[in-house]
């Protein structure tokens, strides 16, 4: 069973078309249910939705986040699809939206907007979305899911509390949930063929009001996820540059009467820079819909101005507002930790170079095969990367794992094999002293790992994590960490995760220094190493 949940507030003009489109899907009607949550409407929304064929749930007006949560609670499906009351899903939308979930690794999916409108503003909005879809298209996992065309596994949605109802209007509540899930390594994917038709903004005023609202609530969102200011899978970097450039341009114009020459030249440089950042998008508009080029440039200025004004207003509103939530790492700690990683990795690579040369010869003489061993591990937010180690096992050892242990029958997803017959003589020494991990300074320098953090785990292990275990994926894995200085391989999974979550929740740079200082004696002792 698939459940389609639609929040609706005074949506009498559009809800009928939305529900009728959903009743005419390419899969049998008995395989899905349509749930409209009437969020305290004062018009005929509920009656129209029921007449069109939807199950209607009524609640007092609490906003779309709370309405969607209520709908999921009442839903019978294992898979939840979301769309909005002003959307008309394409006839194959449910089929396309649900297809990625045949892969058990997929927990969420995002579809796309289409429009039949011909107004210039609406055409610009569609091109704006398509520009972002181009950015998403080649990414194997994303962190940004909009609810106009979205899907989640119901169990994952409920276990993570659904949408945060603090976002009382349609704004960024969907972004916040997808950020939260991707932080735990849940895989979210982009499905460009899962299309819904939408009535975009028709006028410049509608567009500016919507962008202002997004900017306003985004100010609260980035308090909890400040790392997304730097990068997310959906937002073009040029948009962030345009926000900064337009803000500086405004300051230059204000300063013009006081310093006319300096401010004038500054304003000219900033304006040219804005045009340069807009050029790739404007060229795309020219190729796809040349007529929309008439409004594209002023719309880009309006977008940056509205988002910037919304952010400024939101920061003023939320800056000192108490909150029970905090970022995984503060912006200062994130930057300072990365600086420490770069310096430490560079120093480490220089110091280990002669040791690595000797060990490489020994490994090569001990058994045939490459000196370095590379393996896919799961990093921050579930992103896979290739870890580099000195080879401690016979060549081709991974293909022989099934001879040693049946991973599917293990009680715990994490495992260590004592007296592993695949480990070479030199490999036992390397593992006991952790010298096999020295090449990971390169992973630290590349940004896949940190000097200190949770253990970098194999993908097959992470696939078996429960939601609680996944919290450890919210930071980069470490060359060393709380596990390595508190028992190493002797620790059962849950005890290790408790140590790692305590490290994350009470993070400080000083704690990193202490763990680094404790690491060398532990490595020398070899206790807990297999």
Short mmCIF file of C-alpha atoms in Angstrom, two decimals:
data_model
loop_
_atom_site.label_atom_id
_atom_site.label_comp_id
_atom_site.label_asym_id
_atom_site.label_seq_id
_atom_site.Cartn_x
_atom_site.Cartn_y
_atom_site.Cartn_z
CA UNK A 1 0.00 0.00 0.00
CA UNK A 2 1.17 3.49 -0.92
CA UNK A 3 -0.27 6.54 0.83
CA UNK A 4 -0.41 9.96 -0.83
CA UNK A 5 -0.71 12.78 1.71
CA UNK A 6 -1.80 16.30 0.71
CA UNK A 7 -2.09 19.19 3.20
CA UNK A 8 -4.73 21.72 2.17
CA UNK A 9 -5.81 25.09 3.51
CA UNK A 10 -8.54 27.03 1.69
CA UNK A 11 -7.60 25.16 -1.48
CA UNK A 12 -11.07 24.89 -3.02
CA UNK A 13 -9.85 26.24 -6.38
CA UNK A 14 -7.20 23.58 -6.88
CA UNK A 15 -7.78 20.53 -4.65
CA UNK A 16 -10.34 18.95 -6.98
CA UNK A 17 -7.94 18.84 -9.93
CA UNK A 18 -5.18 17.52 -7.66
CA UNK A 19 -7.24 14.61 -6.35
CA UNK A 20 -8.74 13.77 -9.74
CA UNK A 21 -5.23 13.56 -11.22
CA UNK A 22 -4.31 11.15 -8.44
CA UNK A 23 -7.31 8.92 -9.09
CA UNK A 24 -6.18 8.46 -12.71
CA UNK A 25 -2.73 7.00 -12.13
CA UNK A 26 -0.99 4.26 -14.10
CA UNK A 27 -1.06 1.79 -11.19
CA UNK A 28 -4.28 0.10 -9.94
CA UNK A 29 -6.38 2.31 -7.67
CA UNK A 30 -6.44 -0.37 -5.00
CA UNK A 31 -2.69 -0.13 -4.48
CA UNK A 32 -2.75 3.38 -3.02
CA UNK A 33 -4.82 5.70 -0.86
CA UNK A 34 -5.27 9.46 -1.15
CA UNK A 35 -5.36 11.41 2.13
CA UNK A 36 -6.19 15.11 2.18
CA UNK A 37 -5.56 16.80 5.53
CA UNK A 38 -7.85 19.80 5.75
CA UNK A 39 -5.85 22.26 7.85
CA UNK A 40 -8.76 24.28 9.25
CA UNK A 41 -10.07 25.54 5.91
CA UNK A 42 -12.97 28.01 5.88
CA UNK A 43 -14.01 27.21 2.31
CA UNK A 44 -15.23 24.02 0.58
CA UNK A 45 -11.84 22.30 0.43
CA UNK A 46 -12.89 19.22 2.42
CA UNK A 47 -16.16 18.66 0.53
CA UNK A 48 -14.49 19.02 -2.89
CA UNK A 49 -11.68 16.63 -1.92
CA UNK A 50 -14.14 14.00 -0.69
CA UNK A 51 -16.27 14.32 -3.83
CA UNK A 52 -13.17 13.84 -5.98
CA UNK A 53 -12.29 10.58 -4.22
CA UNK A 54 -9.97 11.40 -1.31
CA UNK A 55 -10.12 10.41 2.33
CA UNK A 56 -10.30 13.67 4.29
CA UNK A 57 -8.86 14.23 7.74
CA UNK A 58 -9.74 17.47 9.50
CA UNK A 59 -7.66 19.43 12.01
CA UNK A 60 -7.50 22.98 13.34
CA UNK A 61 -5.18 25.28 11.44
CA UNK A 62 -1.61 24.35 12.43
CA UNK A 63 0.34 24.70 9.19
CA UNK A 64 1.37 22.26 6.46
CA UNK A 65 4.13 20.57 8.49
CA UNK A 66 1.70 19.51 11.22
CA UNK A 67 -0.91 18.58 8.60
CA UNK A 68 1.48 16.27 6.77
CA UNK A 69 2.56 14.65 10.05
CA UNK A 70 -1.09 14.02 10.93
CA UNK A 71 -1.71 12.48 7.54
CA UNK A 72 1.25 10.11 7.89
CA UNK A 73 0.07 9.03 11.33
CA UNK A 74 -3.29 8.03 9.84
CA UNK A 75 -1.83 6.48 6.68
CA UNK A 76 -1.78 2.73 6.04
CA UNK A 77 1.02 2.67 3.50
CA UNK A 78 4.63 1.68 4.11
CA UNK A 79 5.58 4.28 1.51
CA UNK A 80 4.40 7.88 1.89
CA UNK A 81 4.16 10.22 -1.10
CA UNK A 82 3.65 13.96 -0.69
CA UNK A 83 2.34 16.60 -3.07
CA UNK A 84 0.62 19.96 -2.62
CA UNK A 85 -2.98 20.97 -3.10
CA UNK A 86 -2.08 23.25 -6.03
CA UNK A 87 -0.31 20.46 -7.95
CA UNK A 88 -1.62 18.02 -10.57
CA UNK A 89 0.52 14.86 -10.65
CA UNK A 90 1.26 13.36 -14.07
CA UNK A 91 -0.54 10.04 -14.80
CA UNK A 92 2.57 7.99 -13.99
CA UNK A 93 3.66 10.06 -10.96
CA UNK A 94 3.01 7.42 -8.28
CA UNK A 95 4.66 4.73 -10.38
CA UNK A 96 7.74 6.87 -11.03
CA UNK A 97 7.92 8.20 -7.48
CA UNK A 98 7.80 4.76 -5.88
CA UNK A 99 10.17 2.98 -8.30
CA UNK A 100 13.47 3.92 -6.53
CA UNK A 101 12.29 2.20 -3.35
CA UNK A 102 12.83 -1.19 -4.93
CA UNK A 103 16.36 -0.52 -3.70
CA UNK A 104 16.25 -1.09 0.09
CA UNK A 105 19.05 1.46 0.52
CA UNK A 106 16.77 4.31 -0.65
CA UNK A 107 14.82 6.08 2.12
CA UNK A 108 13.55 9.17 0.32
CA UNK A 109 13.04 10.61 -3.15
CA UNK A 110 12.40 13.96 -4.82
CA UNK A 111 10.50 14.58 -8.06
CA UNK A 112 10.07 17.66 -10.24
CA UNK A 113 7.79 20.55 -11.13
CA UNK A 114 6.33 21.17 -14.59
CA UNK A 115 3.98 23.95 -15.66
CA UNK A 116 1.62 24.69 -18.53
CA UNK A 117 1.64 28.44 -17.86
CA UNK A 118 2.82 30.96 -20.45
CA UNK A 119 3.22 34.09 -18.27
CA UNK A 120 6.84 35.30 -18.35
CA UNK A 121 7.20 35.21 -14.57
CA UNK A 122 5.96 31.62 -14.40
CA UNK A 123 8.27 30.60 -17.23
CA UNK A 124 11.21 32.13 -15.39
CA UNK A 125 10.27 30.22 -12.23
CA UNK A 126 10.18 26.96 -14.19
CA UNK A 127 13.62 27.67 -15.66
CA UNK A 128 14.89 28.45 -12.18
CA UNK A 129 13.74 25.03 -10.99
CA UNK A 130 15.20 23.32 -14.06
CA UNK A 131 18.56 24.94 -13.33
CA UNK A 132 18.51 23.30 -9.91
CA UNK A 133 17.35 19.99 -11.39
CA UNK A 134 20.39 20.07 -13.66
CA UNK A 135 22.51 20.33 -10.52
CA UNK A 136 20.75 17.34 -8.92
CA UNK A 137 20.74 15.11 -11.99
CA UNK A 138 24.19 13.57 -11.67
CA UNK A 139 24.26 13.13 -7.91
CA UNK A 140 23.84 9.55 -6.61
CA UNK A 141 22.46 10.90 -3.33
CA UNK A 142 20.93 14.26 -2.46
CA UNK A 143 20.11 16.13 0.75
CA UNK A 144 17.27 18.38 -0.43
CA UNK A 145 13.71 17.10 -0.92
CA UNK A 146 10.74 19.40 -1.62
CA UNK A 147 7.30 18.12 -0.66
CA UNK A 148 5.55 19.13 -3.88
CA UNK A 149 6.85 15.82 -5.27
CA UNK A 150 8.38 13.68 -2.55
CA UNK A 151 8.39 10.22 -1.03
CA UNK A 152 9.68 8.66 2.20
CA UNK A 153 9.59 5.28 3.84
CA UNK A 154 6.97 5.67 6.55
CA UNK A 155 9.09 3.94 9.22
CA UNK A 156 12.02 6.30 8.63
CA UNK A 157 9.72 9.34 8.57
CA UNK A 158 8.05 8.45 11.89
CA UNK A 159 11.25 7.39 13.63
CA UNK A 160 12.68 10.84 12.91
CA UNK A 161 9.64 12.80 14.04
CA UNK A 162 8.48 13.97 10.62
CA UNK A 163 8.38 17.66 9.73
CA UNK A 164 9.08 20.22 12.44
CA UNK A 165 5.82 22.14 13.09
CA UNK A 166 7.79 25.17 14.28
CA UNK A 167 7.67 26.11 10.58
CA UNK A 168 4.09 27.29 10.71
CA UNK A 169 3.80 28.22 7.03
CA UNK A 170 4.82 26.54 3.79
CA UNK A 171 8.52 27.43 3.77
CA UNK A 172 11.56 25.24 4.45
CA UNK A 173 10.14 22.50 6.68
CA UNK A 174 10.73 19.99 3.89
CA UNK A 175 14.35 21.07 3.47
CA UNK A 176 14.94 20.73 7.22
CA UNK A 177 13.66 17.14 7.31
CA UNK A 178 15.77 16.10 4.34
CA UNK A 179 18.84 17.76 5.87
CA UNK A 180 18.19 15.87 9.11
CA UNK A 181 17.81 12.53 7.36
CA UNK A 182 20.82 12.96 5.08
CA UNK A 183 22.87 13.87 8.15
CA UNK A 184 22.25 10.33 9.40
CA UNK A 185 23.32 8.85 6.10
CA UNK A 186 19.86 7.95 4.81
CA UNK A 187 20.02 7.84 1.04
CA UNK A 188 17.76 10.32 -0.75
CA UNK A 189 17.59 10.29 -4.54
CA UNK A 190 16.40 12.52 -7.37
CA UNK A 191 13.70 11.20 -9.72
CA UNK A 192 13.35 13.71 -12.60
CA UNK A 193 10.58 11.71 -14.29
CA UNK A 194 8.24 11.96 -11.26
CA UNK A 195 6.47 15.13 -12.39
CA UNK A 196 3.68 17.29 -11.01
CA UNK A 197 2.16 20.25 -12.83
CA UNK A 198 2.03 23.43 -10.78
CA UNK A 199 0.71 26.98 -10.93
CA UNK A 200 3.88 29.03 -10.46
CA UNK A 201 3.98 32.68 -9.39
CA UNK A 202 2.23 34.80 -12.02
CA UNK A 203 3.46 38.22 -10.93
CA UNK A 204 6.66 39.74 -9.62
CA UNK A 205 4.88 40.59 -6.36
CA UNK A 206 3.91 36.94 -5.75
CA UNK A 207 7.46 35.85 -6.50
CA UNK A 208 9.04 38.39 -4.14
CA UNK A 209 6.66 37.51 -1.28
CA UNK A 210 7.43 33.80 -1.66
CA UNK A 211 11.19 34.32 -1.77
CA UNK A 212 11.06 36.62 1.23
CA UNK A 213 9.23 33.94 3.22
CA UNK A 214 11.77 31.30 2.24
CA UNK A 215 14.63 33.58 3.30
CA UNK A 216 12.89 34.40 6.59
CA UNK A 217 12.50 30.77 7.68
CA UNK A 218 15.87 29.80 6.23
CA UNK A 219 17.42 32.00 8.92
CA UNK A 220 16.09 29.57 11.52
CA UNK A 221 17.03 26.54 9.48
CA UNK A 222 20.71 27.50 9.20
CA UNK A 223 20.93 27.86 12.98
CA UNK A 224 20.48 24.09 13.12
CA UNK A 225 22.36 23.23 9.93
CA UNK A 226 25.01 25.94 9.45
CA UNK A 227 27.08 23.66 7.21
CA UNK A 228 24.37 23.95 4.55
CA UNK A 229 25.25 27.62 4.10
CA UNK A 230 28.41 26.35 2.44
CA UNK A 231 26.87 23.59 0.33
CA UNK A 232 23.77 21.56 -0.31
CA UNK A 233 22.85 19.41 -3.29
CA UNK A 234 20.15 21.77 -4.58
CA UNK A 235 21.23 25.40 -4.23
CA UNK A 236 23.60 26.82 -6.89
CA UNK A 237 26.72 28.46 -5.47
CA UNK A 238 26.09 31.40 -7.80
CA UNK A 239 22.89 32.21 -5.89
CA UNK A 240 24.87 32.58 -2.66
CA UNK A 241 27.39 34.78 -4.45
CA UNK A 242 24.57 36.96 -5.79
CA UNK A 243 23.14 37.44 -2.30
CA UNK A 244 26.49 38.68 -1.04
CA UNK A 245 27.16 40.84 -4.10
CA UNK A 246 23.76 42.52 -4.01
CA UNK A 247 24.12 43.21 -0.29
CA UNK A 248 27.53 44.82 -0.84
CA UNK A 249 26.14 46.77 -3.79
CA UNK A 250 23.43 48.17 -1.54
CA UNK A 251 26.05 49.27 0.99
CA UNK A 252 28.07 50.91 -1.79
CA UNK A 253 25.04 52.90 -2.94
CA UNK A 254 24.34 54.02 0.62
CA UNK A 255 27.96 55.19 0.93
CA UNK A 256 27.87 57.03 -2.40
CA UNK A 257 27.05 60.50 -0.99
CA UNK A 258 29.95 60.24 1.49
CA UNK A 259 32.63 58.63 -0.72
CA UNK A 260 31.31 59.12 -4.27
CA UNK A 261 34.45 58.01 -6.15
CA UNK A 262 35.21 54.92 -4.02
CA UNK A 263 31.57 53.91 -3.73
CA UNK A 264 30.97 54.48 -7.44
CA UNK A 265 33.82 52.28 -8.56
CA UNK A 266 32.90 49.69 -5.95
CA UNK A 267 29.30 49.64 -7.13
CA UNK A 268 30.43 49.20 -10.75
CA UNK A 269 32.72 46.28 -9.88
CA UNK A 270 30.01 44.60 -7.81
CA UNK A 271 27.42 45.04 -10.57
CA UNK A 272 29.76 43.50 -13.15
CA UNK A 273 30.49 40.61 -10.79
CA UNK A 274 26.74 40.03 -10.35
CA UNK A 275 26.27 39.89 -14.12
CA UNK A 276 29.16 37.42 -14.46
CA UNK A 277 27.65 35.08 -11.85
CA UNK A 278 24.31 35.28 -13.66
CA UNK A 279 25.76 34.65 -17.13
CA UNK A 280 25.63 30.79 -17.09
CA UNK A 281 21.97 30.83 -16.08
CA UNK A 282 21.09 33.54 -18.61
CA UNK A 283 22.73 31.49 -21.37
CA UNK A 284 20.66 28.50 -20.29
CA UNK A 285 17.50 30.63 -20.46
CA UNK A 286 18.47 31.75 -23.95
CA UNK A 287 18.79 28.13 -25.11
CA UNK A 288 15.63 26.80 -23.45
CA UNK A 289 13.14 29.68 -23.55
CA UNK A 290 14.52 32.81 -25.19
CA UNK A 291 11.35 34.77 -24.50
CA UNK A 292 11.90 34.47 -20.75
CA UNK A 293 15.19 36.31 -21.17
CA UNK A 294 13.13 39.53 -21.19
CA UNK A 295 12.53 39.17 -17.44
CA UNK A 296 15.38 36.90 -16.35
CA UNK A 297 17.93 39.56 -15.34
CA UNK A 298 15.56 41.72 -13.24
CA UNK A 299 14.07 38.56 -11.71
CA UNK A 300 17.52 37.44 -10.57
CA UNK A 301 18.01 40.81 -8.88
CA UNK A 302 14.55 40.54 -7.29
CA UNK A 303 15.34 37.01 -6.11
CA UNK A 304 18.57 38.03 -4.39
CA UNK A 305 16.94 41.11 -2.85
CA UNK A 306 13.91 39.21 -1.51
CA UNK A 307 15.92 36.29 -0.15
CA UNK A 308 18.45 38.67 1.42
CA UNK A 309 15.73 40.79 3.03
CA UNK A 310 14.02 37.65 4.32
CA UNK A 311 17.26 36.29 5.77
CA UNK A 312 18.06 39.60 7.47
CA UNK A 313 14.56 39.79 8.97
CA UNK A 314 14.70 36.16 10.04
CA UNK A 315 18.11 36.54 11.66
CA UNK A 316 16.82 39.55 13.60
CA UNK A 317 13.82 37.50 14.73
CA UNK A 318 15.53 34.19 15.55
CA UNK A 319 19.07 35.21 16.56
CA UNK A 320 18.31 35.30 20.29
CA UNK A 321 15.31 33.01 20.30
CA UNK A 322 15.83 30.04 22.67
CA UNK A 323 15.96 26.67 20.93
CA UNK A 324 16.37 23.12 22.16
CA UNK A 325 18.22 22.17 18.98
CA UNK A 326 21.79 22.93 18.09
CA UNK A 327 24.07 22.16 15.15
CA UNK A 328 26.20 19.03 15.24
CA UNK A 329 29.28 21.26 15.10
CA UNK A 330 29.22 25.02 15.48
CA UNK A 331 30.62 27.00 12.54
CA UNK A 332 33.70 27.89 14.61
CA UNK A 333 34.35 24.28 15.65
CA UNK A 334 33.82 23.05 12.09
CA UNK A 335 36.35 25.51 10.65
CA UNK A 336 38.85 25.02 13.50
CA UNK A 337 38.61 21.24 13.25
CA UNK A 338 39.26 21.36 9.51
CA UNK A 339 42.28 23.64 9.97
CA UNK A 340 43.66 21.25 12.59
CA UNK A 341 43.06 18.33 10.19
CA UNK A 342 44.92 19.99 7.33
CA UNK A 343 47.90 20.97 9.47
CA UNK A 344 47.99 17.59 11.22
CA UNK A 345 47.68 15.64 7.96
CA UNK A 346 50.48 17.62 6.27
CA UNK A 347 52.80 17.17 9.25
CA UNK A 348 51.84 13.51 9.50
CA UNK A 349 52.51 12.80 5.82
CA UNK A 350 55.95 14.38 6.06
CA UNK A 351 56.87 12.46 9.23
CA UNK A 352 55.65 9.07 8.02
CA UNK A 353 57.24 9.26 4.56
CA UNK A 354 60.44 7.36 5.51
CA UNK A 355 58.49 4.87 7.64
CA UNK A 356 56.07 4.27 4.77
CA UNK A 357 58.95 3.59 2.40
CA UNK A 358 60.33 0.87 4.68
CA UNK A 359 56.92 -0.65 5.40
CA UNK A 360 56.05 -0.71 1.69
CA UNK A 361 59.10 -2.85 0.97
CA UNK A 362 58.30 -5.20 3.87
CA UNK A 363 54.66 -5.62 2.80
CA UNK A 364 55.70 -6.33 -0.77
CA UNK A 365 58.31 -8.91 0.27
CA UNK A 366 55.97 -10.65 2.70
CA UNK A 367 53.21 -11.53 0.23
CA UNK A 368 52.34 -10.86 -3.41
CA UNK A 369 49.95 -8.04 -4.20
CA UNK A 370 49.77 -4.24 -4.02
CA UNK A 371 51.28 -2.35 -1.10
CA UNK A 372 48.18 -0.23 -0.54
CA UNK A 373 44.69 -1.55 0.14
CA UNK A 374 41.71 0.60 -0.89
CA UNK A 375 38.17 -0.03 0.28
CA UNK A 376 34.87 1.85 0.17
CA UNK A 377 33.88 3.19 3.58
CA UNK A 378 30.97 5.37 4.68
CA UNK A 379 31.83 8.92 5.62
CA UNK A 380 30.05 12.01 6.91
CA UNK A 381 26.31 12.04 6.12
CA UNK A 382 26.61 8.56 4.59
CA UNK A 383 28.78 9.67 1.67
CA UNK A 384 31.02 6.82 0.46
CA UNK A 385 34.75 7.34 0.02
CA UNK A 386 37.83 5.20 -0.67
CA UNK A 387 39.94 4.62 2.41
CA UNK A 388 43.67 3.95 1.96
CA UNK A 389 45.59 1.50 4.18
CA UNK A 390 48.73 -0.57 4.03
CA UNK A 391 47.69 -4.05 2.92
CA UNK A 392 47.57 -6.36 5.93
CA UNK A 393 45.80 -9.31 4.30
CA UNK A 394 46.51 -11.58 1.39
CA UNK A 395 45.66 -10.22 -2.03
CA UNK A 396 41.97 -10.75 -2.84
CA UNK A 397 40.99 -11.23 0.81
CA UNK A 398 37.64 -9.46 0.42
CA UNK A 399 36.39 -12.11 -2.00
CA UNK A 400 37.08 -14.76 0.66
CA UNK A 401 35.03 -13.13 3.46
CA UNK A 402 32.13 -15.56 2.99
CA UNK A 403 34.49 -18.43 3.80
CA UNK A 404 35.21 -16.90 7.20
CA UNK A 405 31.90 -15.47 8.38
CA UNK A 406 28.26 -15.28 7.29
CA UNK A 407 27.57 -11.55 7.55
CA UNK A 408 23.81 -11.99 7.08
CA UNK A 409 23.51 -14.17 10.20
CA UNK A 410 25.48 -11.92 12.55
CA UNK A 411 23.57 -10.54 15.55
CA UNK A 412 25.43 -7.23 15.31
CA UNK A 413 26.15 -5.43 12.03
CA UNK A 414 29.73 -4.69 13.17
CA UNK A 415 32.15 -7.57 13.50
CA UNK A 416 35.78 -8.38 14.11
CA UNK A 417 37.39 -11.69 13.22
CA UNK A 418 39.97 -12.99 15.67
CA UNK A 419 42.76 -15.08 14.14
CA UNK A 420 41.61 -14.18 10.63
CA UNK A 421 43.49 -16.59 8.32
CA UNK A 422 43.59 -13.97 5.57
CA UNK A 423 45.88 -11.69 7.61
CA UNK A 424 49.56 -11.95 6.66
CA UNK A 425 52.47 -12.24 9.12
CA UNK A 426 53.47 -8.63 8.55
CA UNK A 427 49.80 -7.69 8.56
CA UNK A 428 49.38 -8.89 12.16
CA UNK A 429 52.17 -6.59 13.26
CA UNK A 430 50.75 -3.69 11.24
CA UNK A 431 47.30 -4.15 12.74
CA UNK A 432 48.52 -4.54 16.31
CA UNK A 433 50.47 -1.28 16.06
CA UNK A 434 47.90 0.40 13.73
CA UNK A 435 50.72 1.19 11.31
CA UNK A 436 48.46 -0.07 8.52
CA UNK A 437 46.36 3.08 9.03
CA UNK A 438 49.16 5.60 8.44
CA UNK A 439 48.16 6.24 4.78
CA UNK A 440 44.85 7.58 6.06
CA UNK A 441 46.58 10.91 6.64
CA UNK A 442 45.89 11.31 2.92
CA UNK A 443 42.15 10.75 3.51
CA UNK A 444 42.29 13.42 6.21
CA UNK A 445 44.02 15.89 3.90
CA UNK A 446 41.48 15.15 1.14
CA UNK A 447 38.61 15.96 3.54
CA UNK A 448 37.03 12.49 3.63
CA UNK A 449 38.18 11.93 7.21
CA UNK A 450 39.25 13.88 10.28
CA UNK A 451 42.14 13.26 12.64
CA UNK A 452 39.56 12.44 15.32
CA UNK A 453 36.07 11.04 14.87
CA UNK A 454 33.99 7.87 14.79
CA UNK A 455 35.47 4.76 13.18
CA UNK A 456 35.08 4.71 9.35
CA UNK A 457 32.70 1.80 8.73
CA UNK A 458 32.12 -0.48 5.77
CA UNK A 459 28.97 0.03 3.67
CA UNK A 460 27.66 -3.48 4.38
CA UNK A 461 27.76 -2.70 8.10
CA UNK A 462 26.03 0.69 7.79
CA UNK A 463 23.21 -0.89 5.78
CA UNK A 464 22.29 -2.84 8.91
CA UNK A 465 22.33 0.15 11.27
CA UNK A 466 19.19 1.18 13.09
CA UNK A 467 18.28 4.87 13.35
CA UNK A 468 20.16 5.34 16.62
CA UNK A 469 23.39 3.95 15.17
CA UNK A 470 23.11 6.34 12.22
CA UNK A 471 23.63 9.38 14.44
CA UNK A 472 27.37 8.62 14.37
CA UNK A 473 27.40 9.49 10.65
CA UNK A 474 26.77 13.18 11.34
CA UNK A 475 30.51 13.95 11.48
CA UNK A 476 33.55 12.81 9.52
CA UNK A 477 35.09 9.50 10.56
CA UNK A 478 38.47 9.72 12.27
CA UNK A 479 41.96 8.35 11.94
CA UNK A 480 41.58 7.87 15.68
CA UNK A 481 38.64 8.45 17.99
CA UNK A 482 36.85 7.54 21.19
CA UNK A 483 36.61 3.87 20.17
CA UNK A 484 40.32 3.57 19.42
CA UNK A 485 41.39 4.87 22.86
CA UNK A 486 38.73 2.98 24.83
CA UNK A 487 39.08 -0.66 23.85
CA UNK A 488 39.24 -0.70 20.05
CA UNK A 489 37.98 -4.01 18.62
CA UNK A 490 37.06 -5.39 22.07
CA UNK A 491 34.05 -3.04 22.24
CA UNK A 492 30.61 -4.29 21.14
CA UNK A 493 28.85 -2.06 18.62
CA UNK A 494 26.38 -0.39 20.98
CA UNK A 495 29.07 0.51 23.51
CA UNK A 496 31.20 1.95 20.74
CA UNK A 497 28.31 4.01 19.40
CA UNK A 498 27.57 5.38 22.88
CA UNK A 499 31.16 6.58 23.13
CA UNK A 500 31.03 8.12 19.66
CA UNK A 501 27.69 9.85 20.24
CA UNK A 502 28.95 11.26 23.52
CA UNK A 503 31.96 12.59 21.62
CA UNK A 504 29.69 14.24 19.02
CA UNK A 505 27.19 15.68 21.49
CA UNK A 506 29.89 17.14 23.75
CA UNK A 507 32.40 18.04 21.08
CA UNK A 508 35.33 20.36 21.79
CA UNK A 509 38.71 20.94 20.17
CA UNK A 510 40.34 20.17 23.51
CA UNK A 511 38.72 16.74 23.48
CA UNK A 512 40.28 16.11 20.07
CA UNK A 513 43.69 17.03 21.50
CA UNK A 514 43.22 14.66 24.45
CA UNK A 515 42.20 11.76 22.19
CA UNK A 516 45.20 12.39 19.92
CA UNK A 517 47.51 12.38 22.96
CA UNK A 518 46.05 9.07 24.18
CA UNK A 519 46.26 7.40 20.78
CA UNK A 520 49.99 6.66 20.50
CA UNK A 521 50.26 4.69 23.79
CA UNK A 522 47.16 2.68 22.85
CA UNK A 523 48.54 1.88 19.41
CA UNK A 524 51.88 0.79 20.90
CA UNK A 525 50.17 -1.49 23.42
CA UNK A 526 48.18 -3.21 20.66
CA UNK A 527 45.29 -3.87 23.04
CA UNK A 528 42.03 -4.62 21.24
CA UNK A 529 43.64 -4.79 17.78
CA UNK A 530 42.75 -7.71 15.49
#
